[in-house]
PDB file of C-alpha atoms in Angstrom:
ATOM      1  CA  MET A  23      77.591  71.985 153.620  1.00 48.00           C
ATOM      2  CA  THR A  24      74.270  73.653 154.663  1.00 54.00           C
ATOM      3  CA  ASP A  25      72.541  71.281 152.463  1.00 62.00           C
ATOM      4  CA  ARG A  26      73.989  68.383 154.098  1.00 65.00           C
ATOM      5  CA  VAL A  27      73.353  69.605 157.652  1.00 59.00           C
ATOM      6  CA  GLY A  28      69.694  70.329 156.626  1.00 68.00           C
ATOM      7  CA  THR A  29      69.381  66.810 155.327  1.00 76.00           C
ATOM      8  CA  VAL A  30      70.836  65.330 158.486  1.00 77.00           C
ATOM      9  CA  GLY A  31      68.664  67.319 160.553  1.00 74.00           C
ATOM     10  CA  ILE A  32      65.548  66.240 158.574  1.00 79.00           C
ATOM     11  CA  GLU A  33      66.687  62.572 159.035  1.00 84.00           C
ATOM     12  CA  VAL A  34      67.044  62.897 162.712  1.00 83.00           C
ATOM     13  CA  LEU A  35      63.569  64.450 163.139  1.00 81.00           C
ATOM     14  CA  ALA A  36      62.226  61.560 161.035  1.00 86.00           C
ATOM     15  CA  GLN A  37      63.896  58.868 163.153  1.00 89.00           C
ATOM     16  CA  ALA A  38      62.577  60.659 166.313  1.00 87.00           C
ATOM     17  CA  HIS A  39      59.121  60.818 165.025  1.00 89.00           C
ATOM     18  CA  ASP A  40      59.394  56.970 164.077  1.00 92.00           C
ATOM     19  CA  TYR A  41      60.664  56.453 167.642  1.00 91.00           C
ATOM     20  CA  LEU A  42      57.698  58.414 169.134  1.00 91.00           C
ATOM     21  CA  ARG A  43      55.243  56.334 166.950  1.00 93.00           C
ATOM     22  CA  ASP A  44      56.838  53.124 168.256  1.00 94.00           C
ATOM     23  CA  VAL A  45      56.559  54.346 171.953  1.00 93.00           C
ATOM     24  CA  VAL A  46      52.923  55.321 171.512  1.00 92.00           C
ATOM     25  CA  ALA A  47      52.239  51.969 169.816  1.00 93.00           C
ATOM     26  CA  GLY A  48      53.639  50.059 172.760  1.00 93.00           C
ATOM     27  CA  VAL A  49      51.238  51.605 175.368  1.00 92.00           C
ATOM     28  CA  GLY A  50      48.293  49.642 175.901  1.00 86.00           C
ATOM     29  CA  ASP A  51      44.729  50.817 175.496  1.00 83.00           C
ATOM     30  CA  GLY A  52      43.912  50.817 179.411  1.00 88.00           C
ATOM     31  CA  ARG A  53      47.329  52.529 180.198  1.00 93.00           C
ATOM     32  CA  TRP A  54      46.937  55.965 179.067  1.00 91.00           C
ATOM     33  CA  GLY A  55      45.987  57.327 182.475  1.00 91.00           C
ATOM     34  CA  SER A  56      48.885  55.654 184.145  1.00 93.00           C
ATOM     35  CA  PRO A  57      51.138  57.835 186.105  1.00 94.00           C
ATOM     36  CA  THR A  58      54.792  58.593 184.611  1.00 94.00           C
ATOM     37  CA  PRO A  59      58.162  59.399 186.067  1.00 95.00           C
ATOM     38  CA  CYS A  60      57.261  63.020 185.252  1.00 91.00           C
ATOM     39  CA  GLU A  61      55.528  64.012 188.585  1.00 92.00           C
ATOM     40  CA  GLY A  62      51.874  64.471 188.351  1.00 92.00           C
ATOM     41  CA  TRP A  63      51.713  63.657 184.710  1.00 92.00           C
ATOM     42  CA  THR A  64      49.851  60.721 183.122  1.00 92.00           C
ATOM     43  CA  ALA A  65      50.790  58.823 179.915  1.00 92.00           C
ATOM     44  CA  ARG A  66      48.146  61.008 178.082  1.00 90.00           C
ATOM     45  CA  GLN A  67      49.760  64.064 179.412  1.00 91.00           C
ATOM     46  CA  VAL A  68      53.262  63.004 178.332  1.00 92.00           C
ATOM     47  CA  LEU A  69      51.868  61.988 174.942  1.00 91.00           C
ATOM     48  CA  ASN A  70      50.242  65.526 174.492  1.00 89.00           C
ATOM     49  CA  HIS A  71      53.357  67.222 175.744  1.00 90.00           C
ATOM     50  CA  ALA A  72      55.336  65.533 172.808  1.00 90.00           C
ATOM     51  CA  ARG A  73      52.373  66.039 170.419  1.00 87.00           C
ATOM     52  CA  ILE A  74      52.260  69.758 171.165  1.00 87.00           C
ATOM     53  CA  ASP A  75      56.219  70.022 170.887  1.00 86.00           C
ATOM     54  CA  GLN A  76      56.240  68.491 167.573  1.00 83.00           C
ATOM     55  CA  GLN A  77      53.331  70.599 166.386  1.00 82.00           C
ATOM     56  CA  GLY A  78      55.203  73.640 167.613  1.00 81.00           C
ATOM     57  CA  TYR A  79      58.231  72.768 165.587  1.00 77.00           C
ATOM     58  CA  GLY A  80      56.319  72.474 162.300  1.00 74.00           C
ATOM     59  CA  LEU A  81      54.472  75.709 163.014  1.00 78.00           C
ATOM     60  CA  ALA A  82      57.583  77.658 163.869  1.00 77.00           C
ATOM     61  CA  LEU A  83      58.469  77.261 160.272  1.00 74.00           C
ATOM     62  CA  THR A  84      55.350  79.197 159.139  1.00 78.00           C
ATOM     63  CA  GLY A  85      55.022  81.547 162.079  1.00 82.00           C
ATOM     64  CA  GLY A  86      51.939  79.655 163.674  1.00 82.00           C
ATOM     65  CA  ARG A  87      51.598  78.629 167.204  1.00 82.00           C
ATOM     66  CA  PRO A  88      50.641  75.288 168.852  1.00 82.00           C
ATOM     67  CA  ASP A  89      47.054  74.547 169.887  1.00 77.00           C
ATOM     68  CA  SER A  90      48.003  74.632 173.464  1.00 82.00           C
ATOM     69  CA  ASP A  91      50.858  74.849 176.179  1.00 84.00           C
ATOM     70  CA  PRO A  92      53.217  71.873 175.888  1.00 82.00           C
ATOM     71  CA  PHE A  93      54.272  72.629 179.573  1.00 82.00           C
ATOM     72  CA  ASP A  94      50.543  72.226 180.709  1.00 84.00           C
ATOM     73  CA  PRO A  95      49.220  69.496 178.399  1.00 81.00           C
ATOM     74  CA  ALA A  96      45.783  68.280 178.893  1.00 78.00           C
ATOM     75  CA  ASP A  97      44.957  64.947 180.329  1.00 75.00           C
ATOM     76  CA  ALA A  98      42.772  63.947 177.329  1.00 74.00           C
ATOM     77  CA  LEU A  99      42.858  62.492 173.976  1.00 75.00           C
ATOM     78  CA  ASP A 100      40.321  63.133 171.217  1.00 74.00           C
ATOM     79  CA  GLY A 101      40.569  59.397 170.100  1.00 78.00           C
ATOM     80  CA  ASP A 102      43.192  56.809 169.137  1.00 84.00           C
ATOM     81  CA  PRO A 103      46.582  58.168 170.565  1.00 87.00           C
ATOM     82  CA  ALA A 104      48.473  57.084 167.328  1.00 86.00           C
ATOM     83  CA  ALA A 105      46.043  58.986 165.268  1.00 86.00           C
ATOM     84  CA  GLU A 106      46.227  62.169 167.579  1.00 84.00           C
ATOM     85  CA  LEU A 107      49.923  62.019 167.111  1.00 86.00           C
ATOM     86  CA  ASP A 108      49.756  61.412 163.330  1.00 86.00           C
ATOM     87  CA  LYS A 109      47.868  64.694 162.995  1.00 82.00           C
ATOM     88  CA  VAL A 110      50.827  66.686 163.785  1.00 82.00           C
ATOM     89  CA  LEU A 111      53.739  64.394 162.370  1.00 83.00           C
ATOM     90  CA  VAL A 112      52.389  64.932 158.995  1.00 67.00           C
TER      91      VAL A 112
END
């Protein structure tokens, strides 16, 4: 039973990652500074929040910590948003 639960959890996480990648791909290059329904947050900050959360989930398995606070995400991206996300969705 435990193996099945673990497998289902991994499948759900993989589907969530695929969905997140699809959403990022759908945001136009000039739209990352746009406001979002999250008051005071830009699209970049929402992406960074999601990226840092995913990084944290993976690091929790190894005892590590994310590179920044997911509840105070930077309004910056180092480059291509999809590539930034892929760095933590390996």
